[in-house]
mmCIF file with all atom_site columns, C-alpha atoms in Angstrom:
data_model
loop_
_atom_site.group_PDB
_atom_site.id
_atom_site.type_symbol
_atom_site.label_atom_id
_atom_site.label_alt_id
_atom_site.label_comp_id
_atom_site.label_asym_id
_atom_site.label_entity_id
_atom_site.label_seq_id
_atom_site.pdbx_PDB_ins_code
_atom_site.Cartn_x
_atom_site.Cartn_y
_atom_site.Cartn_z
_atom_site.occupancy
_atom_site.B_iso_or_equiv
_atom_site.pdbx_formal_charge
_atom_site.auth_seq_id
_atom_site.auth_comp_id
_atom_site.auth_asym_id
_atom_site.auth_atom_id
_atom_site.pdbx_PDB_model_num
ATOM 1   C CA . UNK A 1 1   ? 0.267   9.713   13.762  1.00 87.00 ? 100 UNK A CA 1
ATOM 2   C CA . UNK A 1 2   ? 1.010   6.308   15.256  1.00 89.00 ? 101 UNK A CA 1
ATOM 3   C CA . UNK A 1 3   ? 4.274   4.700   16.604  1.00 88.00 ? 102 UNK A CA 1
ATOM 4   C CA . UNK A 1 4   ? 6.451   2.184   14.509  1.00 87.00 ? 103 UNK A CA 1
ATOM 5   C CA . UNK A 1 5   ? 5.370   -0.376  16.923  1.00 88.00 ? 104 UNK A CA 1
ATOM 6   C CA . UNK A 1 6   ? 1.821   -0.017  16.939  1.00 91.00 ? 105 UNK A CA 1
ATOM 7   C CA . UNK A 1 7   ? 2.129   0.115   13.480  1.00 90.00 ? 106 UNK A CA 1
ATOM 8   C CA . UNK A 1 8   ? 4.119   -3.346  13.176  1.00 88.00 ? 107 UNK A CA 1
ATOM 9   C CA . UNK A 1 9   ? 1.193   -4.608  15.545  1.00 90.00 ? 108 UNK A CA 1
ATOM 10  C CA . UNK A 1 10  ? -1.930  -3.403  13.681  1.00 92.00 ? 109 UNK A CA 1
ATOM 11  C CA . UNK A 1 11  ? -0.151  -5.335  10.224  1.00 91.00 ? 110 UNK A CA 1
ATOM 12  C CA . UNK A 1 12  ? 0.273   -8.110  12.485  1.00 91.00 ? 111 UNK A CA 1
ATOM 13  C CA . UNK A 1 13  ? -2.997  -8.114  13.707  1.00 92.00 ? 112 UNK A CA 1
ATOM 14  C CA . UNK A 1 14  ? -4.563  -7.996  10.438  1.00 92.00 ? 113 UNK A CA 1
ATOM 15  C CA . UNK A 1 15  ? -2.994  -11.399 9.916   1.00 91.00 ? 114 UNK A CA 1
ATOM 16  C CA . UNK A 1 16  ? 0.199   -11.098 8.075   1.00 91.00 ? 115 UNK A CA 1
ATOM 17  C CA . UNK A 1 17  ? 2.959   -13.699 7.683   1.00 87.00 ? 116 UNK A CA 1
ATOM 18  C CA . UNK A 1 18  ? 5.835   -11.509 7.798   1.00 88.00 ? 117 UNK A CA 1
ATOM 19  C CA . UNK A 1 19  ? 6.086   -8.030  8.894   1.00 88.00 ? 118 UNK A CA 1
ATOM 20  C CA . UNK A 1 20  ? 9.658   -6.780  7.456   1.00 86.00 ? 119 UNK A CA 1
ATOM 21  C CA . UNK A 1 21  ? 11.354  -5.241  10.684  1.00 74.00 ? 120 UNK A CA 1
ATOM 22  C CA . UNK A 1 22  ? 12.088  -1.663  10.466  1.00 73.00 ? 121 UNK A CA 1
ATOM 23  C CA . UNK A 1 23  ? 13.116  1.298   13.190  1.00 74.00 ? 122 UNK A CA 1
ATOM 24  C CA . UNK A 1 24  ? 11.093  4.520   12.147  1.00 82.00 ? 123 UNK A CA 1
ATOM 25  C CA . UNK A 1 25  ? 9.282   5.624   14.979  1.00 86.00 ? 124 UNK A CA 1
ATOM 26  C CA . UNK A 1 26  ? 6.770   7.597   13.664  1.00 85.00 ? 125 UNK A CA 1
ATOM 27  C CA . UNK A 1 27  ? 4.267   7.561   11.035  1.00 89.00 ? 126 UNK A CA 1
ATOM 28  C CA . UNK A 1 28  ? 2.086   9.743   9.960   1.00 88.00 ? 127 UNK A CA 1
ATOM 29  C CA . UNK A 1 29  ? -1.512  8.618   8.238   1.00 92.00 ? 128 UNK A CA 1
ATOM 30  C CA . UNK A 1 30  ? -2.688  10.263  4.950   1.00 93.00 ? 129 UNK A CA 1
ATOM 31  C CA . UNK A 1 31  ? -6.228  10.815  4.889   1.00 93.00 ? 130 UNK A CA 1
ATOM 32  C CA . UNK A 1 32  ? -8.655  8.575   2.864   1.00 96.00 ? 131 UNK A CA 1
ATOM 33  C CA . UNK A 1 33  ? -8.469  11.929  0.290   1.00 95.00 ? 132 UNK A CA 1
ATOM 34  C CA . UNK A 1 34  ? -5.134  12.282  -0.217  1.00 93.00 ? 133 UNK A CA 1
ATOM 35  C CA . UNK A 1 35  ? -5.189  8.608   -1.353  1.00 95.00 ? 134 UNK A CA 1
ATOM 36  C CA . UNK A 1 36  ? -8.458  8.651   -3.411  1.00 96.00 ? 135 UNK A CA 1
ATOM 37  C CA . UNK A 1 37  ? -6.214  11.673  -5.083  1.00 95.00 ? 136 UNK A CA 1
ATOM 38  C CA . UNK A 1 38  ? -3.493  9.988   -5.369  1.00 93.00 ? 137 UNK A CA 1
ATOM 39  C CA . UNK A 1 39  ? -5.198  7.109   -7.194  1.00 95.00 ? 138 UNK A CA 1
ATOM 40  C CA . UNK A 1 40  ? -6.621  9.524   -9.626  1.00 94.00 ? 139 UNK A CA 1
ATOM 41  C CA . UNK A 1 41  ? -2.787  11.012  -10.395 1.00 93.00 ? 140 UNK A CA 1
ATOM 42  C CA . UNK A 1 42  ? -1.716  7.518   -10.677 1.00 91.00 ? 141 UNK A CA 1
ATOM 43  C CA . UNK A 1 43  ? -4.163  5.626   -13.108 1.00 91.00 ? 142 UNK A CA 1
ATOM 44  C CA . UNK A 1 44  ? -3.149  9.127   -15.484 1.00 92.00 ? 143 UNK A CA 1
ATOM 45  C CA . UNK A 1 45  ? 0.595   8.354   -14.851 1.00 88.00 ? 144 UNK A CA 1
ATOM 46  C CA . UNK A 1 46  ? 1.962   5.153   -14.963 1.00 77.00 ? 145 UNK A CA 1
ATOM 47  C CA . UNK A 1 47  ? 5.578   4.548   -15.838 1.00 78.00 ? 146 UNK A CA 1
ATOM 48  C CA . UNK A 1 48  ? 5.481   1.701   -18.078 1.00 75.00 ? 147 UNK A CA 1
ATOM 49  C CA . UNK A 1 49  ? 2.685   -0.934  -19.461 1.00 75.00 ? 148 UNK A CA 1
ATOM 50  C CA . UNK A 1 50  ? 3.178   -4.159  -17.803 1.00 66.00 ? 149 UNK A CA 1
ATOM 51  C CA . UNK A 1 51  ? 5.769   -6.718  -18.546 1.00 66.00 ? 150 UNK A CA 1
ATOM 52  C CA . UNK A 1 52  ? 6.314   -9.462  -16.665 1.00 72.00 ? 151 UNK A CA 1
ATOM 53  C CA . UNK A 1 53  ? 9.519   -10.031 -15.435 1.00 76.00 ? 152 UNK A CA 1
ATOM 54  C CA . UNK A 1 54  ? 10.519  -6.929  -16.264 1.00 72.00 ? 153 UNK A CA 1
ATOM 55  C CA . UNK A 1 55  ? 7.881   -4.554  -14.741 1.00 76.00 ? 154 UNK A CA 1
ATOM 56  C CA . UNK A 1 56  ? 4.900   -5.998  -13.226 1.00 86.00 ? 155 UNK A CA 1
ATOM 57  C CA . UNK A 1 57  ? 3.230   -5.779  -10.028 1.00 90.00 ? 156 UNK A CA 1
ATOM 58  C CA . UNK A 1 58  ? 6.154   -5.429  -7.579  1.00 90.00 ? 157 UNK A CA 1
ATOM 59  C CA . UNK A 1 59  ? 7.799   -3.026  -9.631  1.00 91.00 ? 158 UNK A CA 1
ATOM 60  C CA . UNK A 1 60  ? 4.685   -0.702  -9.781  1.00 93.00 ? 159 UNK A CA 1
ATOM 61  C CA . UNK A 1 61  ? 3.869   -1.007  -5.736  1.00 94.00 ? 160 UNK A CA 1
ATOM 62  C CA . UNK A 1 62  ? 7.725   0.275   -5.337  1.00 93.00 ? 161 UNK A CA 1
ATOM 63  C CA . UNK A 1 63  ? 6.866   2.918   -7.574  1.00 93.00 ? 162 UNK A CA 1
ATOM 64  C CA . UNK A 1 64  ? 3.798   3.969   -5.921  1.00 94.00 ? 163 UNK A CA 1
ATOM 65  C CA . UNK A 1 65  ? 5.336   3.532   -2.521  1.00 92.00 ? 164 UNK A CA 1
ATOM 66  C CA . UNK A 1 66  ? 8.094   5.708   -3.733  1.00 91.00 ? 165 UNK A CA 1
ATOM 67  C CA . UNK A 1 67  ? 5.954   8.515   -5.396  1.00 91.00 ? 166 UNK A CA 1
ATOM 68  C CA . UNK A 1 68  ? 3.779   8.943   -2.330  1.00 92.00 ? 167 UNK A CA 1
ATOM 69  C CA . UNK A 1 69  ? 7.036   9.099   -0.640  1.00 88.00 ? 168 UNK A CA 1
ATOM 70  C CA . UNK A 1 70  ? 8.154   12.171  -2.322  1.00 87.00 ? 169 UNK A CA 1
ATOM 71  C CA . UNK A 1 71  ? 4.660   13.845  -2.222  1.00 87.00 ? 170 UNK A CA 1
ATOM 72  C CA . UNK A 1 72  ? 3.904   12.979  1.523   1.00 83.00 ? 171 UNK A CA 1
ATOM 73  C CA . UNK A 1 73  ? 7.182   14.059  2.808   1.00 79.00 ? 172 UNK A CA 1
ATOM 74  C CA . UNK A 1 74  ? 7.699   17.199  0.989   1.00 81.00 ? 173 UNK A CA 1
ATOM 75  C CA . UNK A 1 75  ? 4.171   18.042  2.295   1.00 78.00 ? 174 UNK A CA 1
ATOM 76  C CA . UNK A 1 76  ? 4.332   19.048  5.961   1.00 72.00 ? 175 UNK A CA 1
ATOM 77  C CA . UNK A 1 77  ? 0.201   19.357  6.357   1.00 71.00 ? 176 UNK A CA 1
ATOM 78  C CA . UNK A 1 78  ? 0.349   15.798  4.904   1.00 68.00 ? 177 UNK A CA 1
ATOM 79  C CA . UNK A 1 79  ? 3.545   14.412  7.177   1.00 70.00 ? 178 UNK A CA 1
ATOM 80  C CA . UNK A 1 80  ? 4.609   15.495  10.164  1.00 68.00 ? 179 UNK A CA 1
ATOM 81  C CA . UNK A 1 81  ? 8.224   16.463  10.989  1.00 69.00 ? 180 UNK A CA 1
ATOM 82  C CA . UNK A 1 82  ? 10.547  13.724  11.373  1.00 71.00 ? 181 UNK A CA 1
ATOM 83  C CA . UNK A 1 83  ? 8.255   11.203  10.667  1.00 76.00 ? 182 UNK A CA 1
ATOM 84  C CA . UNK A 1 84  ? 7.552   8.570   7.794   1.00 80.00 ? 183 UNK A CA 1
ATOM 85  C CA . UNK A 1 85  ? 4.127   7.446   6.201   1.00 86.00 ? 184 UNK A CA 1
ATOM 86  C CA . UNK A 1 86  ? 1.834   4.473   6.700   1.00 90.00 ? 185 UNK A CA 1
ATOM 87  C CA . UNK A 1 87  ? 1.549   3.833   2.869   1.00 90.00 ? 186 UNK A CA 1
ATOM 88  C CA . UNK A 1 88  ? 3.805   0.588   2.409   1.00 91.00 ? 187 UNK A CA 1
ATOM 89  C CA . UNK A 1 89  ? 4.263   -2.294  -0.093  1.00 92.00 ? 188 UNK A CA 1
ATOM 90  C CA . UNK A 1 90  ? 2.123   -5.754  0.853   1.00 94.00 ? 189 UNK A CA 1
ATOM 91  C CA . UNK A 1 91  ? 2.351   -9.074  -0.871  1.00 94.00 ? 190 UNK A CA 1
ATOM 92  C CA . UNK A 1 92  ? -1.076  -10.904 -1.220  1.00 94.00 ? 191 UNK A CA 1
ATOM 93  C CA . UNK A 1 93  ? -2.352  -14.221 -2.125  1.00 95.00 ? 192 UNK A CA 1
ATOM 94  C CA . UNK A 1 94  ? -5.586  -13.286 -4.199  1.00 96.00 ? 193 UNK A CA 1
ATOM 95  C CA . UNK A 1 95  ? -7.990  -16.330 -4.113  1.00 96.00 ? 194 UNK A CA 1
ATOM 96  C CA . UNK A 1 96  ? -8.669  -18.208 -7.304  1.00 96.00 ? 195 UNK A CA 1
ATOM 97  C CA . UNK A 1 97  ? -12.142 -16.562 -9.186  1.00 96.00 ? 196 UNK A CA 1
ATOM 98  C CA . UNK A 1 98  ? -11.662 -13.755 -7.021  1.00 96.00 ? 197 UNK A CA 1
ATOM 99  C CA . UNK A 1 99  ? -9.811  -9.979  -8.038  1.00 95.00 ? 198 UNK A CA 1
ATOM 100 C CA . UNK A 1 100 ? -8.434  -7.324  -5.870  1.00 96.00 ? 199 UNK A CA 1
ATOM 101 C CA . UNK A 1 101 ? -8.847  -3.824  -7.218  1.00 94.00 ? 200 UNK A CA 1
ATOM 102 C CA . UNK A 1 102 ? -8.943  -5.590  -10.502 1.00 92.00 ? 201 UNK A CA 1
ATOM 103 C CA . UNK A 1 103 ? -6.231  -7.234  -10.899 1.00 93.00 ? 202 UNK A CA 1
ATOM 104 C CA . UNK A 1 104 ? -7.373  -11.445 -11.130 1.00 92.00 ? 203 UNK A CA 1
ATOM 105 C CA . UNK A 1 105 ? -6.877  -14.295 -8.570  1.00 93.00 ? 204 UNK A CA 1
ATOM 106 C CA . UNK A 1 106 ? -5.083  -17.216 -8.611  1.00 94.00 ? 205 UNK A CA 1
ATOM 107 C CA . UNK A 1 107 ? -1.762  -15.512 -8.014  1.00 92.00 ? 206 UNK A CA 1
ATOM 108 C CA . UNK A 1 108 ? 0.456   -13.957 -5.544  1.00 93.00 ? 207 UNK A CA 1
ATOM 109 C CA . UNK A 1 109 ? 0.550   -10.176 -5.496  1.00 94.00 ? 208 UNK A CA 1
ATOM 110 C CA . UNK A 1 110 ? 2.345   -7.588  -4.557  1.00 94.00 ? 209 UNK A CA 1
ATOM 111 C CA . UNK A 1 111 ? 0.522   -4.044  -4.314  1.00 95.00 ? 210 UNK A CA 1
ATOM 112 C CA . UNK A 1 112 ? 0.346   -1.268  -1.711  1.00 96.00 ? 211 UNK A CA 1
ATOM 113 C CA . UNK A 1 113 ? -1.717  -0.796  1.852   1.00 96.00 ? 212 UNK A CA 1
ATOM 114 C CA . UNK A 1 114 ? -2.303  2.428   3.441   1.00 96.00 ? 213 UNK A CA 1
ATOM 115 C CA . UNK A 1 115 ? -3.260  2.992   7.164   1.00 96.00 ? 214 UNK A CA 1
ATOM 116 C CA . UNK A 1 116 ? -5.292  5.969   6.795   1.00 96.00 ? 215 UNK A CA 1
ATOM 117 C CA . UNK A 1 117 ? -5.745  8.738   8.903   1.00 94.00 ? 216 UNK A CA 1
ATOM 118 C CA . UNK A 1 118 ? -9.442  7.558   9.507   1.00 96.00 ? 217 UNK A CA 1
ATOM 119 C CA . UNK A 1 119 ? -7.273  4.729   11.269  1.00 96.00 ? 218 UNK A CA 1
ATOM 120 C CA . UNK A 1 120 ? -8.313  1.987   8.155   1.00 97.00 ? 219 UNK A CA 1
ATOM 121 C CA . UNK A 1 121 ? -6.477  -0.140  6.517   1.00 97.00 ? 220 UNK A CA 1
ATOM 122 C CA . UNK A 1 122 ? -7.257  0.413   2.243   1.00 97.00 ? 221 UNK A CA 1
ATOM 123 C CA . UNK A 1 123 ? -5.730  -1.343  -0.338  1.00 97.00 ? 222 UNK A CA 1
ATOM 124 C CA . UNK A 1 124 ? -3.617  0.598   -3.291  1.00 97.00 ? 223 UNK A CA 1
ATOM 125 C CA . UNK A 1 125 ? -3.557  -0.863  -6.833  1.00 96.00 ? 224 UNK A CA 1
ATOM 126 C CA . UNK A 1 126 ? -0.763  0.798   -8.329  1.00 95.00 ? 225 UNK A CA 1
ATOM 127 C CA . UNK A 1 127 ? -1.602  -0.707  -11.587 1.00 92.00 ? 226 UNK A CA 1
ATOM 128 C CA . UNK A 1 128 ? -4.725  1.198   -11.837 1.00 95.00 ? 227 UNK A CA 1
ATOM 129 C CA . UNK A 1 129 ? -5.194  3.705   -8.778  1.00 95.00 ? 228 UNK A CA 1
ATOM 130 C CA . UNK A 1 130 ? -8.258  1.830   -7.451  1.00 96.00 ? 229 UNK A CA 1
ATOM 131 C CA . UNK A 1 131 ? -8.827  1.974   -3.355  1.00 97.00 ? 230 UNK A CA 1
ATOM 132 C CA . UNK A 1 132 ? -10.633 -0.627  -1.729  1.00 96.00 ? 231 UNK A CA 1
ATOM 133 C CA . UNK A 1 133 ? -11.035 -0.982  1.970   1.00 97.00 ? 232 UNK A CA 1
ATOM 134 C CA . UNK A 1 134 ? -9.268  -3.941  4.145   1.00 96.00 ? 233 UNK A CA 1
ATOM 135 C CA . UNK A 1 135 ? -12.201 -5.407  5.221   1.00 94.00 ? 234 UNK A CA 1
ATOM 136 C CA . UNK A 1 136 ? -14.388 -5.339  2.266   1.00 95.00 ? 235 UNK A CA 1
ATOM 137 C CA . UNK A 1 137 ? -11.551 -7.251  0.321   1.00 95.00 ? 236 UNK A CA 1
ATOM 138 C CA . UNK A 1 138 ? -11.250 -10.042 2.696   1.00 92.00 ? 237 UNK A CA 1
ATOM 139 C CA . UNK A 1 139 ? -12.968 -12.677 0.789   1.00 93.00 ? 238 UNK A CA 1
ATOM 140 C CA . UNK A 1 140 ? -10.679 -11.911 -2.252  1.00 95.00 ? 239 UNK A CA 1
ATOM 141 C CA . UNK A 1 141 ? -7.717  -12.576 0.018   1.00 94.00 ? 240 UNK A CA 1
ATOM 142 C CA . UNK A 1 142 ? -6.308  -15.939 0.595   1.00 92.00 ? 241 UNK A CA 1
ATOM 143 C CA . UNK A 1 143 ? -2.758  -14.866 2.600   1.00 92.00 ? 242 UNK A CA 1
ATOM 144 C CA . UNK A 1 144 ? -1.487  -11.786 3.222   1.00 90.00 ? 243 UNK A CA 1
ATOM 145 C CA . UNK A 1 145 ? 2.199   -12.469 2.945   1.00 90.00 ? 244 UNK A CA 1
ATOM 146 C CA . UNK A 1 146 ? 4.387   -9.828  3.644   1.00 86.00 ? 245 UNK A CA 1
ATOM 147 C CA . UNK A 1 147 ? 4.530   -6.304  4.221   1.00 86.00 ? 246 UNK A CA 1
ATOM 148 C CA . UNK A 1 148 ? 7.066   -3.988  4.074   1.00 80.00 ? 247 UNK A CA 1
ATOM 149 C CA . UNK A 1 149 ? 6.355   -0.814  5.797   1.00 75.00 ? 248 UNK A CA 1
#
């Protein structure tokens, strides 16, 4: 569990532009697990085949945020009472040459970042289900942009 404004300072602190400005109080952390699960369930269950303009990355990272919305919160060992969850949407710059969770560089992203209950930041491709942690993607990134929690 950690408070909204911790959690607004940790995004901060890992160096993001914008954090979108929100009042829940308190959210609760999935574990690393749940998400390596959830990955899993998502790279068998994707709603549509990209399309740009019409579904591409933004629209999958609100549906991913939104499905681990309805599976976090109807799960009180996963979230605890009148709380939210730490798994939000984030828009990256991904260098040029460089991927994130496979998807290529060159481009501005938008996918999904997770504050884990091990208290680590892992990045979410909803395109594909693939985790990888904050740190180790660094190089990749060029700007974090925004998040919206």
């Amino acid at each position: 569990m950690i408070g909204g404004t911790t959690f607004r300072k940790r995004l901060k602190d890992c160096g993001f532009e914008t954090v979108v400005s929100f009042s829940d109080r308190r959210y609760s952390q999935p574990s690393k697990a749940w998400v390596e699960k959830f990955g899993d369930w998502v790279s068998k269950h994707q709603p549509s085949k990209f399309a740009p303009d019409s579904f591409d990355c933004d629209d999958f990272a609100r549906w991913a945020r939104f499905r681990a919305s309805m599976t976090l919160i109807k799960n009180p060992a996963l979230v605890a009472k009148e709380s939210t969850h730490t798994f939000i949407e984030a828009w990256v710059y991904i260098k040029a040459g460089r991927k994130l969770n496979d998807v290529a560089g060159g481009q501005t992203h938008a996918t999904n970042l997770v504050l884990a209950s091990d208290d680590k930041f892992y990045w979410f491709e909803p395109q594909n289900g693939r985790i990888t942690s904050f740190n180790k993607a660094k190089a990749s990134i060029e700007k974090l942009v925004i998040a919206f929690p």
